[in-house]
PDB file of C-alpha atoms in Angstrom:
ATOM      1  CA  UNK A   1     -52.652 192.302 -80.715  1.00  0.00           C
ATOM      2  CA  UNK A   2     -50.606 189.543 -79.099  1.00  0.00           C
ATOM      3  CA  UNK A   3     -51.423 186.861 -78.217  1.00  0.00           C
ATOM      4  CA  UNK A   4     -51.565 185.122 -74.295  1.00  0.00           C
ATOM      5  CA  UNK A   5     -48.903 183.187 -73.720  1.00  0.00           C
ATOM      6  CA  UNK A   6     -48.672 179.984 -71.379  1.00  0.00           C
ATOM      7  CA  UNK A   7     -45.690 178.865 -69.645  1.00  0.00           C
ATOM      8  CA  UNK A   8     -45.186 175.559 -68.254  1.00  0.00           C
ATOM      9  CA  UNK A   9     -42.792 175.032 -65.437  1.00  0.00           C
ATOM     10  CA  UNK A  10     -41.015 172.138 -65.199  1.00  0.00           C
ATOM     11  CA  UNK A  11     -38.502 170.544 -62.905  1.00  0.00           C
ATOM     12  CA  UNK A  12     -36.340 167.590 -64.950  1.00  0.00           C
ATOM     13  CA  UNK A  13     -34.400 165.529 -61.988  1.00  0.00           C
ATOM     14  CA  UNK A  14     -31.867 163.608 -63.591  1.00  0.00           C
ATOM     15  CA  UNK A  15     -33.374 160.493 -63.563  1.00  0.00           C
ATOM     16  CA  UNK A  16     -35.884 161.936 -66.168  1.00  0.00           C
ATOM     17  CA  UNK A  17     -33.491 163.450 -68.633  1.00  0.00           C
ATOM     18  CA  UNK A  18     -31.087 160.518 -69.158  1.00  0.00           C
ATOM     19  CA  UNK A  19     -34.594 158.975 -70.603  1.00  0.00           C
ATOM     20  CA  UNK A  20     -34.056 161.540 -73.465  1.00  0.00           C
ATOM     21  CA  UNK A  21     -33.803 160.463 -77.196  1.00  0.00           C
ATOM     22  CA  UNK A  22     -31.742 162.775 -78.843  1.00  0.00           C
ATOM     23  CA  UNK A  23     -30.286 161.542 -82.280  1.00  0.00           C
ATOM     24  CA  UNK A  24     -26.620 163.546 -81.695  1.00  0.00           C
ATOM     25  CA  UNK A  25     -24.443 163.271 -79.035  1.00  0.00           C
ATOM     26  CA  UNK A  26     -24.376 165.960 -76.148  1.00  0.00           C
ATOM     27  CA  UNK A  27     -21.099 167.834 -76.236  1.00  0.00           C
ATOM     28  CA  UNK A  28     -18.269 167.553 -73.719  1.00  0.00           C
ATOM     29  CA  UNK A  29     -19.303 170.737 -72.159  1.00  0.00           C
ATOM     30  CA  UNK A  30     -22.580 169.562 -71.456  1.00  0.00           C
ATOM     31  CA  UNK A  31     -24.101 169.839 -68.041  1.00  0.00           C
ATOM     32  CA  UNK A  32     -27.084 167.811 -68.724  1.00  0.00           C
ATOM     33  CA  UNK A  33     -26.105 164.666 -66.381  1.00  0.00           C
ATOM     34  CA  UNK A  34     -24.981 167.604 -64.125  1.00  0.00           C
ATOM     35  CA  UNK A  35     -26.473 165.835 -60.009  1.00  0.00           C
ATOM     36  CA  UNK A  36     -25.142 168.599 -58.144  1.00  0.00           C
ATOM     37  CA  UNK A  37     -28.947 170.646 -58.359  1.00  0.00           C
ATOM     38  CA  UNK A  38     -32.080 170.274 -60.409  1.00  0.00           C
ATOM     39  CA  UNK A  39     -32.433 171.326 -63.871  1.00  0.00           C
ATOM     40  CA  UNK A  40     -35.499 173.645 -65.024  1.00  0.00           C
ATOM     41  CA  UNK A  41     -37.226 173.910 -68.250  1.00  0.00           C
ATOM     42  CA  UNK A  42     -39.661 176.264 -68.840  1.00  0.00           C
ATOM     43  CA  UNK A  43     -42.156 176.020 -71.973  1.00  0.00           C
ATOM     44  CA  UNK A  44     -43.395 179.226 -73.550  1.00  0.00           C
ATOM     45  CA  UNK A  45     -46.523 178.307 -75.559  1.00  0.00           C
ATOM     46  CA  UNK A  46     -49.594 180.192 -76.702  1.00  0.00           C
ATOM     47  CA  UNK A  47     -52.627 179.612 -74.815  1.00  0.00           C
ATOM     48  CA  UNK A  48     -54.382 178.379 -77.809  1.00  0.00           C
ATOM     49  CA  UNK A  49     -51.747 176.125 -78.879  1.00  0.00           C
ATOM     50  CA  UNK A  50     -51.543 175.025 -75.189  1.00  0.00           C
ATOM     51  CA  UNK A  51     -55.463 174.417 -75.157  1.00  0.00           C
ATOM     52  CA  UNK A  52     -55.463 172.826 -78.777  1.00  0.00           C
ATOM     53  CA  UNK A  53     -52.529 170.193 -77.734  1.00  0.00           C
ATOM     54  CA  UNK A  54     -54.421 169.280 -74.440  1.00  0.00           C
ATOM     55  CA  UNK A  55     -57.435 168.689 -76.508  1.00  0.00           C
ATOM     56  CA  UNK A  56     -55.897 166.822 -79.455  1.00  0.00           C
ATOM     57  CA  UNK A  57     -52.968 165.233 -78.057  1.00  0.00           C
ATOM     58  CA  UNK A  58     -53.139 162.259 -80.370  1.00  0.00           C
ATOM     59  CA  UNK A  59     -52.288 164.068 -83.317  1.00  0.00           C
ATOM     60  CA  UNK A  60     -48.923 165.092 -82.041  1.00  0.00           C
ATOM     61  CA  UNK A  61     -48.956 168.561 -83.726  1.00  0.00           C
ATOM     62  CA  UNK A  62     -45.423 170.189 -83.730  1.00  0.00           C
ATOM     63  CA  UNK A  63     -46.134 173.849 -81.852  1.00  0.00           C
ATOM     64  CA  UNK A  64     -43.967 176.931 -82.242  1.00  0.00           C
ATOM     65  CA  UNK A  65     -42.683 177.335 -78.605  1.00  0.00           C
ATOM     66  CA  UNK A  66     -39.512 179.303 -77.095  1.00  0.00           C
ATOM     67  CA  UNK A  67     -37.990 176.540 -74.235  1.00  0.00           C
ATOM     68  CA  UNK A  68     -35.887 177.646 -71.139  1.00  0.00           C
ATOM     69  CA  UNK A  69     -33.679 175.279 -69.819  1.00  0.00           C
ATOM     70  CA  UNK A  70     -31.637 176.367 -66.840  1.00  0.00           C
ATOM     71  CA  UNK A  71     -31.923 179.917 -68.049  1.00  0.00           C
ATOM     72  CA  UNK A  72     -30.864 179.577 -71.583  1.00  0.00           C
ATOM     73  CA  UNK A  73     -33.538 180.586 -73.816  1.00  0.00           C
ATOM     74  CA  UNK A  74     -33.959 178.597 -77.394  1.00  0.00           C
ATOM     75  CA  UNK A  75     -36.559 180.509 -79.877  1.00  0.00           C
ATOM     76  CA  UNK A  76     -38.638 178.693 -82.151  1.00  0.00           C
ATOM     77  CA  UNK A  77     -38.306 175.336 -80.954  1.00  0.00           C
ATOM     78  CA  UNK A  78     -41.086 172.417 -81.514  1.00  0.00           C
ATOM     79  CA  UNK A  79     -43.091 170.965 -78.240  1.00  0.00           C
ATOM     80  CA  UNK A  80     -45.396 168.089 -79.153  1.00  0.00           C
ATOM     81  CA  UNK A  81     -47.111 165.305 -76.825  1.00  0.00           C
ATOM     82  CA  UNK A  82     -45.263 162.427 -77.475  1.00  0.00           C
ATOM     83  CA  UNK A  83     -46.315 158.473 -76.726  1.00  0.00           C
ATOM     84  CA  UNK A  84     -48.574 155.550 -77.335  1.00  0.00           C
ATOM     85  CA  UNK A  85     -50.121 153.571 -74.729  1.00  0.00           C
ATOM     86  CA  UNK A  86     -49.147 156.381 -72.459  1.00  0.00           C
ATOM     87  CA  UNK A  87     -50.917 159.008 -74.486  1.00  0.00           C
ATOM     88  CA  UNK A  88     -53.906 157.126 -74.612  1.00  0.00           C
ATOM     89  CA  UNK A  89     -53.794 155.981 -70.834  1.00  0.00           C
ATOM     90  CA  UNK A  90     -53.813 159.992 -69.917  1.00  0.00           C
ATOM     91  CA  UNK A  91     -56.001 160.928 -73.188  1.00  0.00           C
ATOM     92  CA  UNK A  92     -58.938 158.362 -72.245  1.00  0.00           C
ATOM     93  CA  UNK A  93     -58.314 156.293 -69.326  1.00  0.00           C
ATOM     94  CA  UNK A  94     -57.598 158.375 -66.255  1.00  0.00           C
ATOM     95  CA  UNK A  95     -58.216 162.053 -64.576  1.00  0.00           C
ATOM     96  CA  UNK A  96     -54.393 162.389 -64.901  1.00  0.00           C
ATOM     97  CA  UNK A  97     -52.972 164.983 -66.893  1.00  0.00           C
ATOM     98  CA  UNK A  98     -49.122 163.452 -66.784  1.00  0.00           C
ATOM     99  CA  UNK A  99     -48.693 164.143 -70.214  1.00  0.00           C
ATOM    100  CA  UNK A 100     -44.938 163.298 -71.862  1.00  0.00           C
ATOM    101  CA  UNK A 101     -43.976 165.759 -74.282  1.00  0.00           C
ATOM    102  CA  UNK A 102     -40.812 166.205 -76.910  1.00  0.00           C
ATOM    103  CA  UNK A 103     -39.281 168.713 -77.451  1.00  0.00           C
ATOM    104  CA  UNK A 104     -36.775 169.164 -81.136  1.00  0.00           C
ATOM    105  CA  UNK A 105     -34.445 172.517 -81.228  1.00  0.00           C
ATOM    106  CA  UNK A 106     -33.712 172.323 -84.894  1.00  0.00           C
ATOM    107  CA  UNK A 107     -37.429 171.616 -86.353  1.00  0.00           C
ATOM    108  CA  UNK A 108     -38.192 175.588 -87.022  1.00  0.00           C
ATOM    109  CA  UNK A 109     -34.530 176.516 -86.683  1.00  0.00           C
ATOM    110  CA  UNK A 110     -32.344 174.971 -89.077  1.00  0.00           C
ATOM    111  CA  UNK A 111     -28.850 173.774 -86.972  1.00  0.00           C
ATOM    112  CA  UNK A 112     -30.279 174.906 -83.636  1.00  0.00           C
ATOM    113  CA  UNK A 113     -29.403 172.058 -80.397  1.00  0.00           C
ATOM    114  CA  UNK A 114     -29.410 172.131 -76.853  1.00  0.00           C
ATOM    115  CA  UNK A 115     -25.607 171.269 -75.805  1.00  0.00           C
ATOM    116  CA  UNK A 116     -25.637 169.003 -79.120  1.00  0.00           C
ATOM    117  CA  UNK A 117     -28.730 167.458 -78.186  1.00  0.00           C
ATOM    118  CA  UNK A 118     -31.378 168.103 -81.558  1.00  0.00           C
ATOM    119  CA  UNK A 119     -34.174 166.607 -79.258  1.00  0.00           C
ATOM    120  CA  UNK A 120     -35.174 165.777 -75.736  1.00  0.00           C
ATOM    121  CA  UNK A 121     -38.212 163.421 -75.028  1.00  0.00           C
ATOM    122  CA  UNK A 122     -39.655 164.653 -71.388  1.00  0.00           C
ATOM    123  CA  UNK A 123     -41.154 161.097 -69.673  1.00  0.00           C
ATOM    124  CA  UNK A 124     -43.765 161.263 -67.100  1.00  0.00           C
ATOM    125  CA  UNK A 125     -44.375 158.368 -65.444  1.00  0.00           C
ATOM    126  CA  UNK A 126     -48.374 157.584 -66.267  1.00  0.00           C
ATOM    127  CA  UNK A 127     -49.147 155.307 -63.837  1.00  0.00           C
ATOM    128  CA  UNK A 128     -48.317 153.399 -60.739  1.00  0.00           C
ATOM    129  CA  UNK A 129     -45.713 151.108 -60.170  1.00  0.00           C
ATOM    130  CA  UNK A 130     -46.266 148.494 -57.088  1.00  0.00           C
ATOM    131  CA  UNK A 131     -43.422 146.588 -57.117  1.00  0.00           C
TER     132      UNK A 131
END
């Protein structure tokens, strides 16, 4: 029997992946800080793992998900919430569901990067700013 899968759509404008942590260097070939159109990254996650991390984000668990980023697939990748103050703010303080999540290639795939890039942290802005 398999199981139902989730996907989560997103659309990363470049001001939201230059805020990625990544702990190599993308490559010269890299269109990551490519402003000439949007980039999209899809998440393919089961529904339970989907539902377990929505209920438990705290604990940060590392879930077995294939990521699409501008239509190159990457099996077996890790997707966690990621933050502090931010995870709690969305956890307990607010109806907001602005999660930021991280994403690492390599973690269930030994060697496996995005354009050199072993990681990329996915911000969402949790609250306000009034400036």
């Amino acid at each position: 029997m398999e199981m139902s899968k989730k996907i989560i759509h997103t659309a990363a404008i470049l001001c939201i992946l230059m805020m990625c942590a990544c702990s190599t260097k993308p490559s010269e070939e890299s269109n990551l800080l490519d402003t000439s159109g949007v980039h999209t990254i899809d998440i393919l996650i089961d529904e339970a793992d989907w539902q377990d991390l929505l209920e438990n984000p705290e604990l940060k668990t590392k879930y077995d998900v294939n990521v699409v980023i501008d239509g190159e697939t990457f099996e077996h990748a890790a997707f966690s919430a990621k933050g502090n103050s931010s995870l709690a703010f969305v956890k307990y303080g607010s109806d907001s569901a602005r999660y930021s999540f991280k994403i690492i290639f390599g973690k269930f795939t030994d060697g496996q990067t995005f354009q050199g890039l072993d990681r990329l942290n996915l911000n969402s802005c949790f609250a306000e700013l009034h400036i």
